[in-house]
Amino acid sequence: MTDRFDSGVAHPARRYNYWLGGKDNFAADRESGDLLAKAYPAARIAARANRAFLRRAVHHLAADAGIRQFLDIGTGLPTADNTHEVAQRVAPAARIVYVDNDPMVMAHARALLTSTPTGETRYVEQDLRNPEKILAEASILDLARPVGLILVAVVHFLPSQEQARQIVHTLLDALPSGSRLVMSCATTEFLTPELRANWDESLRTGRSDVHPRTRAEFEEFFAGLEIVDPGVVAVSEWRPSSAENEERATPVEASIFGAVGVK
Ligand SMILES: C[S@@+](CC[C@H](N)C(=O)[O-])C[C@H]1O[C@@H](n2cnc3c(N)ncnc32)[C@H](O)[C@@H]1O
């Protein structure tokens, strides 16, 4: 771990780990998680629904779209069904590059690097705000062949929509046609006015770092792509699987948009 590691400051990866029921978090993360859950009581349910969306979307890319390369930015701490596990169950030769800016994810990177012998996984510690560096460091990916770009529950940590839009387009511009964008992002559009006001207040007072997007803003990320069925929906409504033994979150509980687009 580096000197940038500070267990006294809450960080999204560890707070999300707390909501998912993991053990890789500290008091500051739990405190921040509980504070956010006051403004948005379904936070834990939303975290699980988002993770399930990631699993279903990666499976779709590998099983239905023949995608064999993945660039997963905002990886999170390793948990069940990491992207390479889902993809390599379908396609053992799949290659995955994980990217995160939390040094604690780096400390757990070994758990992200348990590739099949024919596939490959890499971990890059980098910030989403440096898309060119990410592309340069993702050297195991062949950018002449389609890539699944995974930006799941990460773009909402960028306050500026314009900056986020540019980053997503820089990444997509480097990928060939046939590539996929899998994206999820918090939204307050499904919430009651009262819950929405709570969320806004949390942002204003610095208790939250999750910047929700409107549907129109979320759709901007998919400009020039063809969005596959069922379109832009709450993550829990994106091709829900009856096989998954989980209660389906309502859109209000999930409060995260999810979609998959084809370049
Ligand atoms: C809520 S978790 C999502 C994890 C995983 N994508 C999932 O959906 O299960 C968000 C992750 O994004 C990472 N993150 C936040 N801002 C980032 C940035 N600017 N650059 C890279 N990673 C970032 C956090 O460290 C955290 O691991």
Short mmCIF file of N, CA and C in Angstrom, two decimals, residues 144-214:
data_model
loop_
_atom_site.label_atom_id
_atom_site.label_comp_id
_atom_site.label_asym_id
_atom_site.label_seq_id
_atom_site.Cartn_x
_atom_site.Cartn_y
_atom_site.Cartn_z
N ALA A 144 -7.72 -3.53 -31.97
CA ALA A 144 -8.28 -3.73 -33.31
C ALA A 144 -9.49 -4.68 -33.23
N ARG A 145 -9.67 -5.30 -32.06
CA ARG A 145 -10.80 -6.22 -31.89
C ARG A 145 -11.74 -5.68 -30.82
N PRO A 146 -13.05 -6.02 -30.92
CA PRO A 146 -14.03 -5.43 -30.01
C PRO A 146 -13.68 -5.63 -28.53
N VAL A 147 -13.99 -4.61 -27.77
CA VAL A 147 -13.72 -4.60 -26.33
C VAL A 147 -15.03 -4.28 -25.60
N GLY A 148 -15.23 -4.91 -24.49
CA GLY A 148 -16.35 -4.55 -23.61
C GLY A 148 -15.84 -3.53 -22.60
N LEU A 149 -16.31 -2.30 -22.74
CA LEU A 149 -15.90 -1.23 -21.80
C LEU A 149 -16.91 -1.21 -20.66
N ILE A 150 -16.43 -1.47 -19.45
CA ILE A 150 -17.32 -1.57 -18.30
C ILE A 150 -17.12 -0.36 -17.40
N LEU A 151 -18.15 0.44 -17.31
CA LEU A 151 -18.11 1.63 -16.43
C LEU A 151 -19.32 1.53 -15.51
N VAL A 152 -19.22 0.65 -14.55
CA VAL A 152 -20.38 0.34 -13.72
C VAL A 152 -20.21 1.01 -12.35
N ALA A 153 -21.16 1.89 -12.05
CA ALA A 153 -21.17 2.64 -10.78
C ALA A 153 -19.87 3.37 -10.53
N VAL A 154 -19.36 4.06 -11.53
CA VAL A 154 -18.12 4.81 -11.34
C VAL A 154 -18.24 6.25 -11.85
N VAL A 155 -18.96 6.46 -12.95
CA VAL A 155 -19.00 7.80 -13.54
C VAL A 155 -19.68 8.80 -12.60
N HIS A 156 -20.56 8.30 -11.73
CA HIS A 156 -21.24 9.24 -10.81
C HIS A 156 -20.29 9.81 -9.74
N PHE A 157 -19.04 9.35 -9.70
CA PHE A 157 -18.08 10.00 -8.81
C PHE A 157 -17.43 11.21 -9.46
N LEU A 158 -17.74 11.44 -10.73
CA LEU A 158 -17.25 12.65 -11.42
C LEU A 158 -18.36 13.69 -11.38
N PRO A 159 -18.13 14.80 -10.70
CA PRO A 159 -19.20 15.80 -10.58
C PRO A 159 -19.57 16.43 -11.93
N SER A 160 -18.61 16.59 -12.80
CA SER A 160 -18.88 17.31 -14.06
C SER A 160 -19.35 16.36 -15.15
N GLN A 161 -20.58 16.61 -15.62
CA GLN A 161 -21.12 15.80 -16.72
C GLN A 161 -20.28 15.97 -17.98
N GLU A 162 -19.83 17.21 -18.23
CA GLU A 162 -19.06 17.47 -19.44
C GLU A 162 -17.74 16.69 -19.41
N GLN A 163 -17.08 16.69 -18.27
CA GLN A 163 -15.82 15.93 -18.15
C GLN A 163 -16.09 14.43 -18.32
N ALA A 164 -17.16 13.95 -17.68
CA ALA A 164 -17.48 12.53 -17.77
C ALA A 164 -17.79 12.12 -19.21
N ARG A 165 -18.55 12.97 -19.89
CA ARG A 165 -18.93 12.68 -21.29
C ARG A 165 -17.68 12.59 -22.17
N GLN A 166 -16.77 13.54 -21.95
CA GLN A 166 -15.54 13.54 -22.77
C GLN A 166 -14.69 12.31 -22.50
N ILE A 167 -14.62 11.91 -21.25
CA ILE A 167 -13.81 10.73 -20.89
C ILE A 167 -14.39 9.48 -21.57
N VAL A 168 -15.71 9.33 -21.46
CA VAL A 168 -16.34 8.14 -22.05
C VAL A 168 -16.11 8.13 -23.56
N HIS A 169 -16.20 9.30 -24.17
CA HIS A 169 -16.01 9.33 -25.62
C HIS A 169 -14.56 9.12 -26.02
N THR A 170 -13.62 9.59 -25.22
CA THR A 170 -12.20 9.31 -25.51
C THR A 170 -11.97 7.80 -25.49
N LEU A 171 -12.55 7.15 -24.50
CA LEU A 171 -12.36 5.69 -24.39
C LEU A 171 -13.03 4.98 -25.57
N LEU A 172 -14.27 5.37 -25.87
CA LEU A 172 -15.00 4.70 -26.95
C LEU A 172 -14.33 4.95 -28.31
N ASP A 173 -13.80 6.15 -28.48
CA ASP A 173 -13.16 6.48 -29.76
C ASP A 173 -11.99 5.55 -30.06
N ALA A 174 -11.35 5.05 -29.00
CA ALA A 174 -10.18 4.19 -29.20
C ALA A 174 -10.57 2.73 -29.51
N LEU A 175 -11.87 2.43 -29.40
CA LEU A 175 -12.31 1.03 -29.57
C LEU A 175 -12.98 0.84 -30.93
N PRO A 176 -12.82 -0.34 -31.52
CA PRO A 176 -13.39 -0.58 -32.84
C PRO A 176 -14.89 -0.83 -32.79
N SER A 177 -15.52 -0.79 -33.97
CA SER A 177 -16.96 -1.05 -33.99
C SER A 177 -17.19 -2.50 -33.59
N GLY A 178 -18.34 -2.72 -32.97
CA GLY A 178 -18.61 -4.03 -32.39
C GLY A 178 -18.30 -4.04 -30.90
N SER A 179 -17.57 -3.00 -30.43
CA SER A 179 -17.30 -2.90 -28.99
C SER A 179 -18.60 -2.58 -28.26
N ARG A 180 -18.62 -2.85 -26.97
CA ARG A 180 -19.81 -2.60 -26.16
C ARG A 180 -19.48 -1.66 -25.02
N LEU A 181 -20.46 -0.83 -24.66
CA LEU A 181 -20.36 -0.03 -23.44
C LEU A 181 -21.39 -0.56 -22.45
N VAL A 182 -20.91 -0.99 -21.28
CA VAL A 182 -21.80 -1.40 -20.19
C VAL A 182 -21.67 -0.32 -19.13
N MET A 183 -22.77 0.31 -18.81
CA MET A 183 -22.66 1.43 -17.89
C MET A 183 -23.81 1.46 -16.90
N SER A 184 -23.49 1.84 -15.67
CA SER A 184 -24.55 2.17 -14.72
C SER A 184 -24.14 3.44 -13.98
N CYS A 185 -25.14 4.17 -13.51
CA CYS A 185 -24.89 5.47 -12.91
C CYS A 185 -26.09 5.85 -12.03
N ALA A 186 -25.80 6.38 -10.86
CA ALA A 186 -26.87 6.75 -9.94
C ALA A 186 -27.78 7.82 -10.55
N THR A 187 -29.04 7.74 -10.19
CA THR A 187 -30.01 8.75 -10.62
C THR A 187 -31.00 8.99 -9.48
N THR A 188 -31.55 10.20 -9.45
CA THR A 188 -32.61 10.45 -8.46
C THR A 188 -33.97 10.51 -9.16
N GLU A 189 -34.00 10.15 -10.44
CA GLU A 189 -35.25 10.32 -11.21
C GLU A 189 -36.40 9.45 -10.73
N PHE A 190 -36.08 8.31 -10.10
CA PHE A 190 -37.16 7.44 -9.64
C PHE A 190 -37.64 7.82 -8.23
N LEU A 191 -36.90 8.72 -7.58
CA LEU A 191 -37.16 8.98 -6.15
C LEU A 191 -38.33 9.95 -5.93
N THR A 192 -38.88 9.89 -4.73
CA THR A 192 -39.89 10.87 -4.34
C THR A 192 -39.18 12.22 -4.18
N PRO A 193 -39.94 13.34 -4.30
CA PRO A 193 -39.31 14.66 -4.12
C PRO A 193 -38.56 14.76 -2.79
N GLU A 194 -39.10 14.11 -1.76
CA GLU A 194 -38.46 14.21 -0.43
C GLU A 194 -37.10 13.51 -0.44
N LEU A 195 -37.04 12.29 -0.99
CA LEU A 195 -35.77 11.57 -1.04
C LEU A 195 -34.77 12.29 -1.94
N ARG A 196 -35.30 12.87 -3.02
CA ARG A 196 -34.43 13.60 -3.93
C ARG A 196 -33.81 14.81 -3.21
N ALA A 197 -34.64 15.49 -2.43
CA ALA A 197 -34.15 16.66 -1.68
C ALA A 197 -33.09 16.22 -0.67
N ASN A 198 -33.30 15.05 -0.03
CA ASN A 198 -32.31 14.52 0.93
C ASN A 198 -30.97 14.30 0.25
N TRP A 199 -31.05 13.71 -0.94
CA TRP A 199 -29.82 13.38 -1.69
C TRP A 199 -29.08 14.68 -2.05
N ASP A 200 -29.85 15.66 -2.57
CA ASP A 200 -29.25 16.95 -2.94
C ASP A 200 -28.56 17.59 -1.73
N GLU A 201 -29.26 17.49 -0.60
CA GLU A 201 -28.73 18.08 0.64
C GLU A 201 -27.41 17.37 1.04
N SER A 202 -27.38 16.05 0.90
CA SER A 202 -26.16 15.30 1.24
C SER A 202 -24.99 15.73 0.36
N LEU A 203 -25.30 15.99 -0.91
CA LEU A 203 -24.23 16.44 -1.82
C LEU A 203 -23.75 17.83 -1.44
N ARG A 204 -24.72 18.69 -1.15
CA ARG A 204 -24.38 20.08 -0.84
C ARG A 204 -23.53 20.19 0.42
N THR A 205 -23.82 19.32 1.39
CA THR A 205 -23.12 19.40 2.67
C THR A 205 -21.89 18.50 2.70
N GLY A 206 -21.57 17.88 1.56
CA GLY A 206 -20.34 17.08 1.48
C GLY A 206 -20.46 15.70 2.12
N ARG A 207 -21.69 15.28 2.48
CA ARG A 207 -21.84 13.94 3.07
C ARG A 207 -21.90 12.88 1.98
N SER A 208 -22.17 13.31 0.76
CA SER A 208 -22.21 12.35 -0.36
C SER A 208 -21.26 12.80 -1.46
N ASP A 209 -20.70 11.83 -2.17
CA ASP A 209 -19.86 12.11 -3.33
C ASP A 209 -20.45 11.45 -4.57
N VAL A 210 -21.72 11.07 -4.48
CA VAL A 210 -22.38 10.39 -5.60
C VAL A 210 -23.26 11.40 -6.33
N HIS A 211 -22.85 11.73 -7.55
CA HIS A 211 -23.53 12.78 -8.33
C HIS A 211 -24.50 12.15 -9.32
N PRO A 212 -25.79 12.19 -9.02
CA PRO A 212 -26.76 11.50 -9.88
C PRO A 212 -26.87 12.17 -11.24
N ARG A 213 -27.33 11.40 -12.22
CA ARG A 213 -27.53 11.92 -13.57
C ARG A 213 -29.00 11.76 -13.96
N THR A 214 -29.48 12.68 -14.78
CA THR A 214 -30.81 12.54 -15.34
C THR A 214 -30.75 11.50 -16.46
#
